[in-house]
Tab-separated table of C-alpha atoms and ligand atoms in Angstrom:
chain	number	residue	atom	x	y	z
A	1	MET	CA	12.692	-11.963	-27.667
A	2	ALA	CA	11.980	-9.157	-25.229
A	3	VAL	CA	9.643	-9.878	-22.331
A	4	ARG	CA	7.874	-7.782	-19.729
A	5	MET	CA	5.733	-8.779	-16.761
A	6	GLU	CA	2.259	-7.301	-17.049
A	7	VAL	CA	-0.521	-6.925	-14.504
A	8	GLN	CA	-3.505	-6.992	-16.837
A	9	GLU	CA	-6.407	-6.400	-14.489
A	10	PHE	CA	-7.139	-5.255	-10.963
A	11	GLN	CA	-6.766	-8.280	-8.698
A	12	SER	CA	-5.477	-8.944	-5.212
A	13	PRO	CA	-3.124	-10.698	-5.012
A	14	ALA	CA	-1.909	-9.353	-8.335
A	15	VAL	CA	-1.297	-11.752	-11.227
A	16	LEU	CA	1.782	-11.074	-13.373
A	17	VAL	CA	1.807	-12.365	-16.946
A	18	PRO	CA	4.942	-12.613	-19.115
A	19	VAL	CA	4.283	-10.857	-22.430
A	20	GLU	CA	6.708	-10.936	-25.352
A	21	PHE	CA	7.124	-7.735	-27.328
A	22	ASP	CA	9.215	-6.285	-30.142
A	23	VAL	CA	11.921	-3.886	-29.120
A	24	VAL	CA	11.638	-0.538	-30.895
A	25	MET	CA	14.243	2.170	-31.214
A	26	PRO	CA	14.333	5.009	-28.666
A	27	GLY	CA	12.962	8.401	-29.712
A	28	ASP	CA	14.530	11.831	-29.299
A	29	GLY	CA	16.178	12.192	-25.914
A	30	GLU	CA	15.533	8.549	-25.020
A	31	VAL	CA	17.694	5.479	-24.457
A	32	LEU	CA	16.994	1.764	-24.718
A	33	ILE	CA	18.172	-0.198	-21.675
A	34	ARG	CA	18.858	-3.924	-21.892
A	35	VAL	CA	17.870	-4.701	-18.317
A	36	GLN	CA	20.070	-6.983	-16.211
A	37	ALA	CA	18.373	-6.535	-12.851
A	38	ALA	CA	15.212	-4.913	-11.496
A	39	GLY	CA	14.728	-3.990	-7.842
A	40	VAL	CA	11.570	-5.153	-6.044
A	41	ASN	CA	9.904	-2.816	-3.552
A	42	PRO	CA	6.719	-3.035	-1.451
A	43	PHE	CA	5.356	-0.162	-3.576
A	44	ASP	CA	5.335	-2.441	-6.647
A	45	TRP	CA	2.577	-4.738	-5.334
A	46	LYS	CA	0.905	-2.084	-3.188
A	47	TYR	CA	0.407	0.094	-6.288
A	48	VAL	CA	-1.183	-2.540	-8.496
A	49	GLU	CA	-3.313	-3.814	-5.614
A	50	GLY	CA	-4.613	-0.322	-4.788
A	51	LEU	CA	-2.803	-0.183	-1.420
A	52	SER	CA	-0.231	2.515	-2.149
A	53	GLY	CA	-2.351	5.443	-1.036
A	54	ARG	CA	-2.937	6.483	-4.664
A	55	GLY	CA	-6.209	4.563	-4.944
A	56	ALA	CA	-6.865	1.624	-7.241
A	57	PRO	CA	-5.233	1.917	-10.674
A	58	THR	CA	-7.729	2.095	-13.525
A	59	GLU	CA	-5.563	1.712	-16.617
A	60	PHE	CA	-4.073	-1.653	-17.496
A	61	PRO	CA	-1.779	-3.325	-18.381
A	62	ILE	CA	0.725	-2.142	-15.810
A	63	VAL	CA	4.364	-3.237	-15.806
A	64	PRO	CA	5.587	-2.733	-12.217
A	65	GLY	CA	9.134	-1.757	-11.347
A	66	ASN	CA	10.641	1.640	-10.556
A	67	GLU	CA	14.361	0.828	-10.703
A	68	VAL	CA	16.627	-1.198	-12.970
A	69	ALA	CA	20.275	-1.565	-13.892
A	70	GLY	CA	21.493	-2.633	-17.303
A	71	TYR	CA	23.318	-1.722	-20.511
A	72	VAL	CA	22.430	1.084	-22.893
A	73	ASP	CA	21.581	-0.756	-26.130
A	74	ALA	CA	20.562	2.206	-28.311
A	75	VAL	CA	20.383	5.967	-27.966
A	76	GLY	CA	17.889	8.354	-29.545
A	77	ALA	CA	18.644	11.607	-31.329
A	78	GLY	CA	20.082	14.367	-29.207
A	79	VAL	CA	21.366	12.134	-26.415
A	80	THR	CA	24.868	13.170	-25.388
A	81	THR	CA	25.030	12.124	-21.728
A	82	VAL	CA	25.188	8.346	-22.254
A	83	GLY	CA	26.403	6.103	-25.043
A	84	MET	CA	25.994	2.590	-26.394
A	85	GLY	CA	27.189	-0.082	-23.987
A	86	ASP	CA	27.227	2.172	-20.930
A	87	GLU	CA	26.261	0.475	-17.666
A	88	VAL	CA	23.454	2.517	-16.128
A	89	ILE	CA	20.903	2.738	-13.347
A	90	TRP	CA	17.365	3.932	-14.081
A	91	HIS	CA	14.884	5.208	-11.512
A	92	GLY	CA	11.382	6.169	-12.565
A	93	PHE	CA	7.745	5.171	-12.375
A	94	LEU	CA	6.635	1.724	-13.614
A	95	GLY	CA	7.995	-0.395	-16.454
A	96	GLY	CA	11.025	-1.929	-14.765
A	97	TYR	CA	9.981	-5.598	-14.731
A	98	ALA	CA	11.098	-6.049	-18.339
A	99	SER	CA	14.071	-7.273	-20.338
A	100	HIS	CA	14.159	-4.018	-22.327
A	101	LEU	CA	13.009	-0.560	-21.395
A	102	ILE	CA	12.962	2.802	-23.175
A	103	VAL	CA	13.378	5.777	-20.841
A	104	LYS	CA	14.419	9.412	-20.928
A	105	ALA	CA	18.202	9.776	-21.001
A	106	THR	CA	17.907	12.275	-18.153
A	107	ALA	CA	16.492	9.525	-15.900
A	108	VAL	CA	19.583	7.312	-16.055
A	109	ARG	CA	22.813	7.585	-14.118
A	110	PRO	CA	26.113	5.777	-14.508
A	111	LYS	CA	26.393	2.503	-12.593
A	112	PRO	CA	29.489	2.501	-10.393
A	113	GLU	CA	32.009	0.008	-11.805
A	114	SER	CA	32.662	-1.313	-8.317
A	115	ILE	CA	29.261	-2.992	-7.958
A	116	GLY	CA	27.188	-5.575	-9.816
A	117	PHE	CA	23.874	-5.036	-11.567
A	118	ALA	CA	21.764	-6.574	-8.776
A	119	GLU	CA	23.279	-4.247	-6.185
A	120	ALA	CA	22.947	-1.279	-8.537
A	121	ALA	CA	19.259	-1.969	-9.202
A	122	SER	CA	18.632	-2.013	-5.435
A	123	ILE	CA	19.853	1.497	-4.720
A	124	PRO	CA	17.412	4.150	-6.036
A	125	VAL	CA	14.199	3.409	-4.129
A	126	ALA	CA	15.524	1.968	-0.856
A	127	GLY	CA	18.871	3.792	-0.778
A	128	GLY	CA	17.489	7.065	-2.050
A	129	THR	CA	14.518	7.056	0.321
A	130	ALA	CA	16.624	6.039	3.328
A	131	TRP	CA	19.122	8.809	2.485
A	132	ALA	CA	16.310	11.357	2.261
A	133	ALA	CA	14.743	10.245	5.562
A	134	ILE	CA	18.009	10.204	7.511
A	135	ASN	CA	18.978	13.632	6.196
A	136	GLN	CA	15.496	15.085	6.727
A	137	ALA	CA	15.742	13.960	10.364
A	138	GLY	CA	18.962	15.987	10.545
A	139	VAL	CA	20.984	12.992	11.711
A	140	GLY	CA	24.614	13.787	12.481
A	141	LYS	CA	27.472	13.365	14.916
A	142	GLY	CA	26.342	12.792	18.483
A	143	ASP	CA	22.841	11.700	17.525
A	144	ARG	CA	21.209	8.551	18.789
A	145	VAL	CA	18.797	7.604	16.041
A	146	LEU	CA	16.146	4.929	16.383
A	147	ILE	CA	15.347	3.165	13.095
A	148	HIS	CA	12.113	1.166	12.990
A	149	GLY	CA	12.346	-1.660	10.421
A	150	ALA	CA	16.143	-1.924	10.474
A	151	ALA	CA	16.423	-5.305	8.708
A	152	GLY	CA	14.460	-4.447	5.559
A	153	GLY	CA	15.406	-2.843	2.269
A	154	LEU	CA	15.426	0.692	3.628
A	155	GLY	CA	16.740	-0.385	7.024
A	156	GLY	CA	20.069	-1.672	5.716
A	157	PHE	CA	20.714	1.564	3.886
A	158	GLY	CA	19.393	3.708	6.741
A	159	ILE	CA	21.672	2.142	9.363
A	160	GLN	CA	24.785	2.523	7.240
A	161	ILE	CA	23.983	6.061	6.085
A	162	ALA	CA	23.400	7.168	9.683
A	163	ARG	CA	26.622	5.454	10.808
A	164	ASN	CA	28.496	7.302	8.045
A	165	LEU	CA	27.183	10.504	9.587
A	166	ASN	CA	28.740	9.389	12.891
A	167	ALA	CA	25.436	8.750	14.626
A	168	HIS	CA	24.756	5.929	17.075
A	169	VAL	CA	21.987	3.743	15.625
A	170	ILE	CA	19.407	1.642	17.454
A	171	GLY	CA	17.507	-0.600	15.045
A	172	THR	CA	14.285	-2.536	15.628
A	173	ALA	CA	14.012	-6.050	14.206
A	174	SER	CA	12.798	-9.507	15.200
A	175	ALA	CA	15.276	-11.481	17.310
A	176	ALA	CA	16.275	-13.598	14.295
A	177	ASN	CA	17.630	-10.466	12.620
A	178	HIS	CA	19.590	-9.038	15.545
A	179	ASP	CA	22.991	-10.327	14.448
A	180	TYR	CA	22.264	-9.005	10.968
A	181	VAL	CA	21.345	-5.554	12.277
A	182	ARG	CA	24.436	-5.572	14.504
A	183	GLN	CA	26.659	-6.375	11.509
A	184	LEU	CA	25.187	-3.397	9.685
A	185	GLY	CA	26.299	-1.179	12.575
A	186	ALA	CA	23.237	-0.761	14.771
A	187	GLU	CA	22.338	-1.784	18.299
A	188	PRO	CA	19.334	-4.108	17.858
A	189	VAL	CA	16.142	-3.975	19.873
A	190	GLU	CA	13.219	-6.343	19.469
A	191	TYR	CA	9.901	-4.881	18.390
A	192	GLY	CA	6.553	-6.061	19.817
A	193	ASP	CA	5.054	-5.655	23.299
A	194	GLY	CA	7.405	-3.673	25.521
A	195	LEU	CA	9.304	-2.010	22.643
A	196	GLU	CA	9.137	1.389	24.297
A	197	ASP	CA	10.637	0.107	27.572
A	198	ARG	CA	13.376	-1.886	25.832
A	199	ALA	CA	14.370	1.092	23.689
A	200	ARG	CA	14.279	3.453	26.665
A	201	ALA	CA	16.574	1.098	28.596
A	202	ILE	CA	19.214	1.505	25.861
A	203	GLY	CA	19.236	5.276	26.397
A	204	PRO	CA	17.653	8.478	25.095
A	205	VAL	CA	17.050	8.930	21.376
A	206	THR	CA	17.440	12.235	19.540
A	207	ALA	CA	15.858	11.277	16.185
A	208	VAL	CA	13.575	8.544	14.835
A	209	VAL	CA	13.259	7.213	11.293
A	210	ASP	CA	10.259	4.927	10.838
A	211	PHE	CA	10.346	2.413	7.978
A	212	VAL	CA	7.329	0.477	9.343
A	213	GLY	CA	4.509	2.877	10.197
A	214	SER	CA	2.507	0.616	12.521
A	215	ALA	CA	0.477	1.745	15.542
A	216	GLU	CA	3.314	0.362	17.697
A	217	THR	CA	6.111	2.266	15.943
A	218	ILE	CA	4.077	5.493	16.000
A	219	ALA	CA	3.352	5.155	19.729
A	220	ALA	CA	6.985	4.313	20.527
A	221	THR	CA	8.222	7.272	18.488
A	222	VAL	CA	5.941	9.704	20.291
A	223	ALA	CA	6.861	8.264	23.696
A	224	LEU	CA	10.633	8.157	23.118
A	225	LEU	CA	11.379	11.323	21.163
A	226	PRO	CA	11.065	14.662	22.981
A	227	ASP	CA	11.392	16.680	19.737
A	228	LEU	CA	8.992	15.224	17.154
A	229	SER	CA	10.308	17.556	14.450
A	230	ARG	CA	13.092	14.958	14.206
A	231	ALA	CA	10.730	12.043	13.493
A	232	ILE	CA	10.451	11.065	9.814
A	233	THR	CA	8.407	8.230	8.325
A	234	THR	CA	8.490	6.534	4.933
A	235	ALA	CA	5.200	4.780	5.733
A	236	ALA	CA	3.002	7.792	6.383
A	237	SER	CA	-0.671	7.376	7.329
A	238	PRO	CA	-3.364	9.565	8.869
A	239	ALA	CA	-2.273	8.130	12.246
A	240	SER	CA	1.406	9.073	11.805
A	241	THR	CA	0.469	12.550	10.606
A	242	ALA	CA	-1.942	13.050	13.505
A	243	ALA	CA	0.861	11.999	15.852
A	244	GLY	CA	3.120	14.727	14.427
A	245	ILE	CA	5.524	12.499	12.487
A	246	THR	CA	6.698	14.040	9.193
A	247	PRO	CA	6.493	12.057	5.940
A	248	VAL	CA	9.730	11.743	3.998
A	249	ALA	CA	9.983	14.356	1.233
A	250	ARG	CA	11.465	14.008	-2.225
A	251	ASP	CA	15.029	15.262	-2.411
A	252	PRO	CA	16.783	15.401	-5.809
A	253	LYS	CA	20.113	14.740	-4.056
A	254	SER	CA	18.953	11.472	-2.514
A	255	VAL	CA	19.426	8.962	-5.352
A	256	PRO	CA	22.791	10.300	-6.592
A	257	SER	CA	24.015	10.497	-3.003
A	258	ALA	CA	23.014	6.907	-2.280
A	259	ILE	CA	24.628	5.665	-5.506
A	260	ASP	CA	27.781	7.585	-4.646
A	261	LEU	CA	27.991	6.137	-1.125
A	262	VAL	CA	27.645	2.592	-2.477
A	263	GLY	CA	30.028	3.217	-5.369
A	264	ARG	CA	32.715	4.462	-2.988
A	265	GLY	CA	32.225	1.491	-0.663
A	266	TYR	CA	30.841	3.409	2.336
A	267	VAL	CA	27.534	1.553	2.111
A	268	THR	CA	27.044	-2.053	1.044
A	269	VAL	CA	23.878	-3.447	-0.508
A	270	ASP	CA	22.410	-6.684	0.787
A	271	VAL	CA	20.676	-8.514	-2.052
A	272	SER	CA	19.158	-11.322	-0.022
A	273	ARG	CA	17.248	-12.925	-2.856
A	274	THR	CA	17.476	-12.985	-6.640
A	275	MET	CA	14.998	-14.680	-8.954
A	276	SER	CA	14.092	-14.620	-12.615
A	277	ILE	CA	11.927	-11.756	-13.751
A	278	ARG	CA	9.375	-14.397	-14.755
A	279	ASN	CA	9.013	-15.218	-11.052
A	280	ALA	CA	7.897	-11.697	-10.160
A	281	GLU	CA	4.715	-13.066	-8.619
A	282	ARG	CA	6.818	-15.023	-6.108
A	283	ALA	CA	8.792	-11.864	-5.368
A	284	PHE	CA	5.488	-10.103	-4.655
A	285	ALA	CA	4.437	-12.910	-2.310
A	286	GLU	CA	7.714	-12.703	-0.378
A	287	SER	CA	7.633	-8.907	-0.164
A	288	ARG	CA	4.001	-9.013	0.981
A	289	THR	CA	5.037	-10.952	4.114
A	290	GLY	CA	6.712	-7.778	5.396
A	291	HIS	CA	9.578	-9.851	6.782
A	292	THR	CA	12.149	-10.048	3.991
A	293	ARG	CA	15.728	-9.081	4.772
A	294	GLY	CA	17.594	-6.596	2.567
A	295	LYS	CA	16.504	-6.465	-1.071
A	296	ILE	CA	14.810	-8.822	-3.521
A	297	VAL	CA	16.053	-8.424	-7.100
A	298	LEU	CA	14.648	-9.805	-10.363
A	299	ILE	CA	17.177	-10.924	-12.940
A	300	ALA	CA	16.165	-10.225	-16.544
B	1	LIG	N1	7.586	7.181	0.615
B	1	LIG	C1	8.498	6.611	-0.162
B	1	LIG	O1	9.022	7.247	-1.052
B	1	LIG	C2	8.899	5.188	0.094
B	1	LIG	C3	9.945	4.623	-0.640
B	1	LIG	C4	10.352	3.324	-0.337
B	1	LIG	C5	9.690	2.603	0.651
B	1	LIG	N2	8.633	3.156	1.291
B	1	LIG	C6	7.912	2.409	2.346
B	1	LIG	O2	8.819	2.220	3.432
B	1	LIG	C7	8.515	0.999	4.105
B	1	LIG	C8	9.770	0.125	4.208
B	1	LIG	O3	10.173	-0.301	2.919
B	1	LIG	P1	11.194	-1.512	2.764
B	1	LIG	O4	11.493	-1.650	1.335
B	1	LIG	O5	12.308	-1.357	3.741
B	1	LIG	O6	10.260	-2.728	3.252
B	1	LIG	P2	10.684	-4.234	3.500
B	1	LIG	O7	12.034	-4.507	2.955
B	1	LIG	O8	9.559	-5.061	3.023
B	1	LIG	O9	10.724	-4.351	5.099
B	1	LIG	C9	10.818	-5.623	5.642
B	1	LIG	C10	11.422	-5.530	7.035
B	1	LIG	O10	10.503	-4.907	7.924
B	1	LIG	C11	10.759	-5.451	9.220
B	1	LIG	N3	9.574	-5.306	10.051
B	1	LIG	C12	8.330	-5.792	9.800
B	1	LIG	N4	7.497	-5.415	10.795
B	1	LIG	C13	8.232	-4.717	11.694
B	1	LIG	C14	7.951	-4.053	12.926
B	1	LIG	N5	6.718	-4.053	13.441
B	1	LIG	N6	8.948	-3.402	13.545
B	1	LIG	C15	10.198	-3.403	13.025
B	1	LIG	N7	10.544	-4.003	11.880
B	1	LIG	C16	9.564	-4.642	11.215
B	1	LIG	C17	11.099	-6.890	8.967
B	1	LIG	O11	11.975	-7.316	9.974
B	1	LIG	P3	11.739	-8.742	10.695
B	1	LIG	O12	11.818	-9.762	9.565
B	1	LIG	O13	12.861	-8.829	11.647
B	1	LIG	O14	10.359	-8.705	11.270
B	1	LIG	C18	11.760	-6.877	7.591
B	1	LIG	O15	13.150	-6.996	7.659
B	1	LIG	C19	7.375	0.347	3.304
B	1	LIG	O16	6.155	0.705	3.901
B	1	LIG	C20	7.495	1.006	1.945
B	1	LIG	O17	6.280	0.992	1.218
B	1	LIG	C21	8.236	4.434	1.044
């Protein structure tokens, strides 16, 4: 029996209810995905709890989840780009916390054979957004880029993508994550009181990518970066905008580029935690702490 995790009313913290449903056949231009893994992102709980910046949702039920990896189980009329049994990655808006999902064929991409489903389901949101932010900041050879939030989902991708562009990376994290950040290729620096001085002691920075968006990261960015046109945030707020830090923009190249980098082995994906899709509420609780490492993935 197919199951999806529904948020049925506006509540904080959100309650997720497993609901069984009958699988129907995909319509014209659609495919049915038998989900193997669904990526968890802070947006998933922020959206249903009215904290995403889009206001409180008014229509329920909502099935969270913007990225999955799985097998194509059926194809609708007119679909020529994917076939039965193909291993694919989907990126879209809501619906991913489910064992089966019908989506537009144009929204799926081939899963690289070299990686597993959990890794594949982790790429679109974190990998795609990190790729977009690093590229929007114009990071390249000779740069010294400061990444705020280096140990999280976006951080792991951001460090490796910047290193692939031959930049030197300084990554902020708590002391417990310094070895981890170092392994990913960045020079760690502890956040908290004195961040600006510690970062300055490491040397000048030429670009900043902020995956945190706190008052501290905004102040440090403004103090450390002479050219704020090279400061990009994925956690934009009125304060970051007032400070002159640019929000990350959508880039159609970002998701395919991130998938390609992982598929070719230039970037690895750290899935720090997997749990059953039925435990999505626990995944929300862990993500809500703001201190998870790498990616949390739900297994369908
Ligand atoms: N605009 C978009 O399209 C878009 C897309 C994806 C994500 N986002 C946003 O981008 C942000 C990052 O997403 P994510 O998935 O990477 O989140 P995440 O995985 O939940 O980030 C957790 C990490 O943040 C670190 N952290 C917490 N507070 C910190 C601080 N003050 N300074 C430095 N590091 C700190 C933690 O490190 P320690 O454990 O060492 O403290 C932890 O490793 C979120 O706000 C998310 O909503 C936006």
